[in-house]
Amino acid sequence: MEVAEMNMEFERRLAIPAEVKEQNPLKGKVGKIVEEKRAELRAVFEGRLNKLLLIIGPCSADNEEAVIDYMNRLVPVQEKVKDKILMVPRIYTNKPRTTGEGYKGMLHQPDPNAKPDLYKGIVACRHMHMRAVEETGFIFADEMLYPENYQYLDDVLGYVAVGARSVEDQQHRLTASGIEVPVGMKNPTSGDYAVMMNAILAAQHPHTFIYRGWEVHSEGNIHCHAILRGSTDKHGSHQQNYHYEDLVRLCDAYDARELKNPAVIIDTNHSNSNKNPFEQPRIIMDVLNSCRHSDRVAKLVKGFMIESYIEDGCQKIGEGVYGKSITDPCLGWEKTERLIYDIAEKI
């Protein structure tokens, strides 16, 4: 039988998730922390726990030491606001690139200055997530850029985001239906609510599909929900969707569908901030004011997604500033700490 040729070189066969987990198993208290924190997070989405979620951290987790440093800084802050706020910090290990150019995350390049090495990347991502749980007691969020890779981290993650360019993809939706932790579906870059709501509907229902070479059956994910991240119009200009009218419209969209645990996370960066991270505090206060104005909106808004790191702004790869983003600009630590306390005081 002839095999059709493809315009790519098959370099090596990567270890399957079970093999990577066997070589890099959860140790000590990590499994217990993950179980307890996942239950707390589910309670927030089900409305049984009245805490505001902050999905907060670097745009991309490019350097393990700086990321762990940042996460450890969050620990005493979380303790001080624990009655009002639940943090699920971001460790984003793979980054979508609109043009295909640029740093694609630790999964591709565990060393941003070296050539891609996907096996080392898989192991580095798992190691960093496990170390972060063990050292801080948090569970963490990551973006599901490649659905087939989810199992490398499925026993340690607390929250999963599906990005604006992935939300309409069938494999992302069906994989989300088989994930046991909350999954946030971002609105697409066009801003079309229907695309996002259809993704949530698909993910909340059971399916039969192909996953990693297997025929699988999913049960549906009742904690799948919306993330509003702003949009771009036909001229490429940023359009916001965190205002009161946008939130009421989302309430109406949920009411028109039979969906469980209606919820939204507001992404305070990206198009909502015109990629200006210093606008994030103002956006959060605007949304909290909307929540004070309407019980309906307050019930729907479960929290915020915030891009934050040790240093303000961003840098180019190779500039070597510790704790400064090499992808989108972030809010620095001092401003972040102040913001968290301001949020706790506001609510």
Short mmCIF file of C-alpha atoms in Angstrom, two decimals:
data_model
loop_
_atom_site.label_atom_id
_atom_site.label_comp_id
_atom_site.label_asym_id
_atom_site.label_seq_id
_atom_site.Cartn_x
_atom_site.Cartn_y
_atom_site.Cartn_z
CA MET A 1 0.00 0.00 0.00
CA GLU A 2 1.33 3.40 -0.92
CA VAL A 3 1.51 5.99 1.84
CA ALA A 4 0.76 9.57 0.88
CA GLU A 5 3.71 11.84 1.51
CA MET A 6 3.38 14.97 3.61
CA ASN A 7 5.46 18.11 3.44
CA MET A 8 6.91 17.58 6.92
CA GLU A 9 9.60 15.57 8.60
CA PHE A 10 8.56 13.14 11.34
CA GLU A 11 11.46 13.75 13.71
CA ARG A 12 10.64 11.45 16.64
CA ARG A 13 7.72 9.83 18.44
CA LEU A 14 6.89 11.64 21.66
CA ALA A 15 6.08 9.87 24.91
CA ILE A 16 2.37 9.45 25.56
CA PRO A 17 0.84 11.12 28.65
CA ALA A 18 0.79 7.89 30.68
CA GLU A 19 4.53 7.45 30.16
CA VAL A 20 5.31 11.06 31.10
CA LYS A 21 3.18 10.74 34.26
CA GLU A 22 4.87 7.49 35.21
CA GLN A 23 8.29 9.14 34.92
CA ASN A 24 7.06 12.37 36.59
CA PRO A 25 4.36 11.35 39.11
CA LEU A 26 2.51 13.56 41.56
CA LYS A 27 4.38 13.51 44.86
CA GLY A 28 3.59 14.15 48.49
CA LYS A 29 0.70 16.48 49.15
CA VAL A 30 0.17 17.60 45.54
CA GLY A 31 -2.71 15.23 44.80
CA LYS A 32 -4.58 16.21 47.97
CA ILE A 33 -4.13 19.93 47.28
CA VAL A 34 -5.46 19.53 43.75
CA GLU A 35 -8.51 17.58 44.97
CA GLU A 36 -9.38 20.08 47.71
CA LYS A 37 -8.85 23.20 45.59
CA ARG A 38 -10.83 21.80 42.67
CA ALA A 39 -13.79 21.22 44.98
CA GLU A 40 -13.56 24.82 46.19
CA LEU A 41 -13.43 26.12 42.62
CA ARG A 42 -16.44 24.06 41.57
CA ALA A 43 -18.35 25.46 44.54
CA VAL A 44 -17.73 28.99 43.28
CA PHE A 45 -19.09 28.19 39.82
CA GLU A 46 -22.10 26.43 41.30
CA GLY A 47 -22.89 29.43 43.53
CA ARG A 48 -22.32 27.51 46.78
CA LEU A 49 -19.24 29.56 47.71
CA ASN A 50 -19.41 33.34 47.55
CA LYS A 51 -15.84 34.24 46.61
CA LEU A 52 -14.49 36.25 43.69
CA LEU A 53 -12.08 34.39 41.41
CA LEU A 54 -8.83 35.95 40.25
CA ILE A 55 -7.17 34.02 37.43
CA ILE A 56 -3.98 35.97 37.66
CA GLY A 57 -0.41 35.70 36.50
CA PRO A 58 2.06 36.10 33.63
CA CYS A 59 0.95 36.24 30.02
CA SER A 60 3.29 33.32 29.42
CA ALA A 61 5.25 31.15 31.86
CA ASP A 62 8.62 31.61 30.21
CA ASN A 63 11.00 31.09 33.15
CA GLU A 64 10.38 28.60 35.94
CA GLU A 65 12.29 30.45 38.67
CA ALA A 66 10.61 33.79 37.98
CA VAL A 67 7.16 32.15 37.73
CA ILE A 68 7.59 30.29 41.03
CA ASP A 69 8.90 33.48 42.63
CA TYR A 70 5.78 35.33 41.47
CA MET A 71 3.48 32.56 42.71
CA ASN A 72 5.12 32.55 46.14
CA ARG A 73 4.53 36.29 46.38
CA LEU A 74 0.82 35.63 45.92
CA VAL A 75 0.65 33.22 48.89
CA PRO A 76 0.61 35.76 51.78
CA VAL A 77 -1.68 38.04 49.79
CA GLN A 78 -4.16 35.19 49.28
CA GLU A 79 -4.10 34.48 53.01
CA LYS A 80 -5.04 38.09 53.78
CA VAL A 81 -8.02 38.12 51.38
CA LYS A 82 -9.10 34.47 51.70
CA ASP A 83 -12.58 35.34 53.01
CA LYS A 84 -13.44 37.21 49.82
CA ILE A 85 -11.11 36.12 47.01
CA LEU A 86 -9.99 32.78 45.59
CA MET A 87 -6.92 32.94 43.36
CA VAL A 88 -6.23 30.45 40.60
CA PRO A 89 -2.91 31.73 39.23
CA ARG A 90 -1.98 31.47 35.56
CA ILE A 91 0.82 29.19 34.42
CA TYR A 92 0.34 29.45 30.66
CA THR A 93 2.77 27.08 29.01
CA ASN A 94 1.68 27.33 25.37
CA LYS A 95 0.82 30.54 23.55
CA PRO A 96 -1.26 31.04 20.40
CA ARG A 97 0.47 33.19 17.80
CA THR A 98 -1.78 34.97 15.30
CA THR A 99 0.78 34.88 12.48
CA GLY A 100 2.62 31.77 13.66
CA GLU A 101 5.67 33.89 14.51
CA GLY A 102 7.11 34.52 17.95
CA TYR A 103 7.55 32.63 21.21
CA LYS A 104 5.04 29.77 21.42
CA GLY A 105 5.53 29.04 25.09
CA MET A 106 7.46 26.67 27.33
CA LEU A 107 5.85 23.66 25.66
CA HIS A 108 7.75 24.51 22.46
CA GLN A 109 10.83 26.15 23.96
CA PRO A 110 11.65 25.41 27.61
CA ASP A 111 14.58 27.75 26.94
CA PRO A 112 13.28 30.77 24.95
CA ASN A 113 16.81 31.35 23.60
CA ALA A 114 17.21 27.79 22.29
CA LYS A 115 15.60 25.89 19.45
CA PRO A 116 12.25 24.10 20.02
CA ASP A 117 12.34 20.78 21.90
CA LEU A 118 8.83 19.49 22.49
CA TYR A 119 9.73 16.51 24.68
CA LYS A 120 11.76 18.69 27.03
CA GLY A 121 8.92 21.17 26.88
CA ILE A 122 6.31 18.62 27.94
CA VAL A 123 8.43 17.54 30.91
CA ALA A 124 9.29 21.15 31.86
CA CYS A 125 5.61 22.16 31.84
CA ARG A 126 4.61 19.25 34.06
CA HIS A 127 7.51 19.84 36.44
CA MET A 128 6.71 23.54 36.82
CA HIS A 129 3.00 22.96 37.46
CA MET A 130 3.71 20.27 40.08
CA ARG A 131 6.40 22.34 41.78
CA ALA A 132 4.10 25.34 41.93
CA VAL A 133 1.29 23.34 43.58
CA GLU A 134 3.65 21.78 46.11
CA GLU A 135 5.34 25.07 47.07
CA THR A 136 2.31 27.37 47.15
CA GLY A 137 -0.83 25.31 47.81
CA PHE A 138 -2.53 26.88 44.78
CA ILE A 139 -3.92 25.06 41.79
CA PHE A 140 -3.26 26.69 38.45
CA ALA A 141 -4.80 27.69 35.15
CA ASP A 142 -3.42 26.98 31.69
CA GLU A 143 -4.67 27.52 28.15
CA MET A 144 -5.70 24.50 26.08
CA LEU A 145 -4.07 25.39 22.80
CA TYR A 146 -3.61 21.76 21.73
CA PRO A 147 -6.47 19.51 22.94
CA GLU A 148 -4.43 16.33 22.44
CA ASN A 149 -1.87 17.57 24.98
CA TYR A 150 -4.30 18.10 27.85
CA GLN A 151 -3.62 14.69 29.43
CA TYR A 152 -0.01 15.62 30.17
CA LEU A 153 -1.39 17.94 32.87
CA ASP A 154 -4.94 16.69 33.54
CA ASP A 155 -4.12 15.43 37.05
CA VAL A 156 -2.65 18.73 38.25
CA LEU A 157 -4.56 21.59 36.57
CA GLY A 158 -7.35 23.54 38.26
CA TYR A 159 -8.74 25.62 35.40
CA VAL A 160 -8.59 25.56 31.61
CA ALA A 161 -9.11 28.42 29.14
CA VAL A 162 -9.98 28.03 25.47
CA GLY A 163 -8.74 31.02 23.51
CA ALA A 164 -10.47 33.36 21.10
CA ARG A 165 -8.98 31.66 18.05
CA SER A 166 -9.76 28.13 19.27
CA VAL A 167 -13.30 28.54 20.59
CA GLU A 168 -15.00 27.61 17.32
CA ASP A 169 -12.89 24.51 16.81
CA GLN A 170 -14.81 21.24 17.17
CA GLN A 171 -11.98 19.32 18.84
CA HIS A 172 -11.58 21.97 21.54
CA ARG A 173 -15.30 21.91 22.29
CA LEU A 174 -15.54 18.13 22.45
CA THR A 175 -12.39 17.75 24.53
CA ALA A 176 -13.73 20.38 26.95
CA SER A 177 -16.83 18.21 27.38
CA GLY A 178 -14.62 15.50 28.87
CA ILE A 179 -12.57 17.72 31.22
CA GLU A 180 -13.30 17.54 34.95
CA VAL A 181 -12.31 21.11 35.86
CA PRO A 182 -13.98 24.40 34.88
CA VAL A 183 -13.31 25.43 31.28
CA GLY A 184 -13.68 29.04 30.15
CA MET A 185 -14.65 29.70 26.53
CA LYS A 186 -13.48 33.10 25.29
CA ASN A 187 -15.54 35.08 22.84
CA PRO A 188 -13.90 34.97 19.38
CA THR A 189 -11.90 37.92 18.08
CA SER A 190 -14.98 38.97 16.08
CA GLY A 191 -16.88 39.43 19.35
CA ASP A 192 -19.72 37.11 18.27
CA TYR A 193 -21.49 35.94 21.44
CA ALA A 194 -23.23 33.13 19.55
CA VAL A 195 -19.91 31.39 18.82
CA MET A 196 -18.96 31.46 22.49
CA MET A 197 -22.39 30.36 23.70
CA ASN A 198 -22.50 27.51 21.18
CA ALA A 199 -19.08 26.37 22.43
CA ILE A 200 -20.37 26.33 26.01
CA LEU A 201 -23.49 24.43 24.95
CA ALA A 202 -21.41 21.84 23.09
CA ALA A 203 -19.00 21.40 26.02
CA GLN A 204 -21.78 20.95 28.56
CA HIS A 205 -23.20 17.95 26.67
CA PRO A 206 -21.87 14.40 26.23
CA HIS A 207 -20.20 13.35 22.97
CA THR A 208 -18.51 10.45 21.19
CA PHE A 209 -15.38 11.41 19.24
CA ILE A 210 -11.77 10.53 18.42
CA TYR A 211 -9.15 11.55 20.97
CA ARG A 212 -5.49 10.54 20.77
CA GLY A 213 -6.36 7.60 18.51
CA TRP A 214 -9.19 6.33 20.73
CA GLU A 215 -12.96 6.34 20.35
CA VAL A 216 -14.01 8.12 23.55
CA HIS A 217 -17.26 9.09 25.26
CA SER A 218 -17.47 12.28 27.30
CA GLU A 219 -20.01 13.08 30.01
CA GLY A 220 -20.25 16.85 29.48
CA ASN A 221 -18.70 19.62 31.57
CA ILE A 222 -21.33 21.47 33.63
CA HIS A 223 -18.74 24.06 34.72
CA CYS A 224 -17.98 25.32 31.22
CA HIS A 225 -18.61 29.08 31.06
CA ALA A 226 -17.95 32.35 29.21
CA ILE A 227 -14.89 34.59 29.19
CA LEU A 228 -15.33 38.10 27.77
CA ARG A 229 -12.04 39.39 26.35
CA GLY A 230 -13.12 42.17 23.97
CA SER A 231 -12.93 41.96 20.19
CA THR A 232 -11.61 43.64 17.06
CA ASP A 233 -13.77 45.21 14.36
CA LYS A 234 -13.30 44.98 10.58
CA HIS A 235 -10.75 47.80 10.76
CA GLY A 236 -8.67 46.03 13.40
CA SER A 237 -9.68 48.42 16.19
CA HIS A 238 -10.19 47.05 19.69
CA GLN A 239 -13.74 46.92 21.04
CA GLN A 240 -14.54 46.37 24.71
CA ASN A 241 -17.24 44.05 26.06
CA TYR A 242 -16.98 44.43 29.84
CA HIS A 243 -19.46 47.31 30.18
CA TYR A 244 -22.80 47.01 31.95
CA GLU A 245 -24.76 46.66 28.70
CA ASP A 246 -22.44 43.86 27.55
CA LEU A 247 -22.97 41.97 30.80
CA VAL A 248 -26.77 42.34 30.61
CA ARG A 249 -26.62 41.07 27.04
CA LEU A 250 -24.69 38.03 28.24
CA CYS A 251 -27.30 37.45 30.96
CA ASP A 252 -29.94 37.44 28.23
CA ALA A 253 -27.87 35.03 26.11
CA TYR A 254 -27.65 32.60 29.04
CA ASP A 255 -31.38 32.93 29.75
CA ALA A 256 -32.15 31.98 26.14
CA ARG A 257 -30.29 28.66 26.49
CA GLU A 258 -30.57 25.72 28.84
CA LEU A 259 -27.10 25.92 30.36
CA LYS A 260 -25.96 24.88 33.81
CA ASN A 261 -24.09 27.15 36.21
CA PRO A 262 -24.25 30.41 34.19
CA ALA A 263 -21.02 32.31 34.73
CA VAL A 264 -18.57 34.73 33.18
CA ILE A 265 -14.94 35.62 33.82
CA ILE A 266 -13.92 39.08 32.59
CA ASP A 267 -10.56 39.12 30.83
CA THR A 268 -9.23 42.56 31.75
CA ASN A 269 -6.42 42.62 29.19
CA HIS A 270 -6.38 41.84 25.45
CA SER A 271 -8.96 43.87 23.50
CA ASN A 272 -10.74 44.96 26.66
CA SER A 273 -7.69 47.01 27.67
CA ASN A 274 -6.36 47.69 24.17
CA LYS A 275 -3.44 45.55 25.41
CA ASN A 276 -2.57 48.21 27.95
CA PRO A 277 -2.12 46.26 31.21
CA PHE A 278 -2.33 49.41 33.32
CA GLU A 279 -6.02 49.72 32.37
CA GLN A 280 -6.82 46.45 34.16
CA PRO A 281 -7.52 47.99 37.61
CA ARG A 282 -9.93 50.52 36.12
CA ILE A 283 -11.77 47.81 34.16
CA ILE A 284 -12.18 45.68 37.28
CA MET A 285 -13.64 48.57 39.27
CA ASP A 286 -16.04 49.33 36.41
CA VAL A 287 -17.31 45.74 36.42
CA LEU A 288 -17.63 45.68 40.22
CA ASN A 289 -19.75 48.84 39.97
CA SER A 290 -21.97 47.05 37.45
CA CYS A 291 -22.33 44.18 39.92
CA ARG A 292 -23.42 46.61 42.63
CA HIS A 293 -26.02 48.03 40.25
CA SER A 294 -27.58 44.69 39.26
CA ASP A 295 -28.00 41.49 41.26
CA ARG A 296 -28.47 39.65 37.99
CA VAL A 297 -25.06 40.78 36.74
CA ALA A 298 -23.47 40.18 40.14
CA LYS A 299 -24.65 36.58 40.13
CA LEU A 300 -23.20 35.98 36.66
CA VAL A 301 -19.76 37.57 37.18
CA LYS A 302 -17.55 35.05 38.97
CA GLY A 303 -14.23 36.82 38.63
CA PHE A 304 -11.46 38.31 36.53
CA MET A 305 -8.54 37.23 34.39
CA ILE A 306 -5.53 39.48 34.98
CA GLU A 307 -2.13 39.50 33.27
CA SER A 308 0.48 40.26 35.92
CA TYR A 309 4.15 39.48 36.54
CA ILE A 310 7.04 40.76 38.66
CA GLU A 311 7.97 43.70 36.41
CA ASP A 312 5.71 46.08 34.49
CA GLY A 313 5.44 45.81 30.72
CA CYS A 314 7.24 43.40 28.41
CA GLN A 315 10.63 42.82 26.80
CA LYS A 316 12.12 41.14 23.78
CA ILE A 317 13.54 37.63 24.06
CA GLY A 318 17.15 37.83 25.15
CA GLU A 319 16.94 41.13 27.03
CA GLY A 320 17.17 39.15 30.27
CA VAL A 321 15.06 41.25 32.66
CA TYR A 322 14.01 38.89 35.48
CA GLY A 323 10.26 38.51 35.85
CA LYS A 324 9.32 40.61 32.81
CA SER A 325 7.00 39.22 30.13
CA ILE A 326 8.41 38.21 26.75
CA THR A 327 4.91 38.14 25.23
CA ASP A 328 2.12 40.63 26.05
CA PRO A 329 2.84 43.40 28.60
CA CYS A 330 1.80 42.70 32.19
CA LEU A 331 1.02 44.61 35.36
CA GLY A 332 4.02 44.58 37.72
CA TRP A 333 4.03 43.14 41.22
CA GLU A 334 3.63 46.32 43.27
CA LYS A 335 0.59 47.41 41.26
CA THR A 336 -0.78 43.86 41.36
CA GLU A 337 -0.57 43.57 45.13
CA ARG A 338 -2.27 46.94 45.57
CA LEU A 339 -4.98 45.92 43.08
CA ILE A 340 -5.81 42.70 44.94
CA TYR A 341 -6.26 44.56 48.23
CA ASP A 342 -8.37 47.22 46.49
CA ILE A 343 -10.62 44.52 45.04
CA ALA A 344 -11.05 42.90 48.46
CA GLU A 345 -11.97 46.27 49.95
CA LYS A 346 -14.43 46.97 47.13
CA ILE A 347 -16.33 43.72 47.60
#
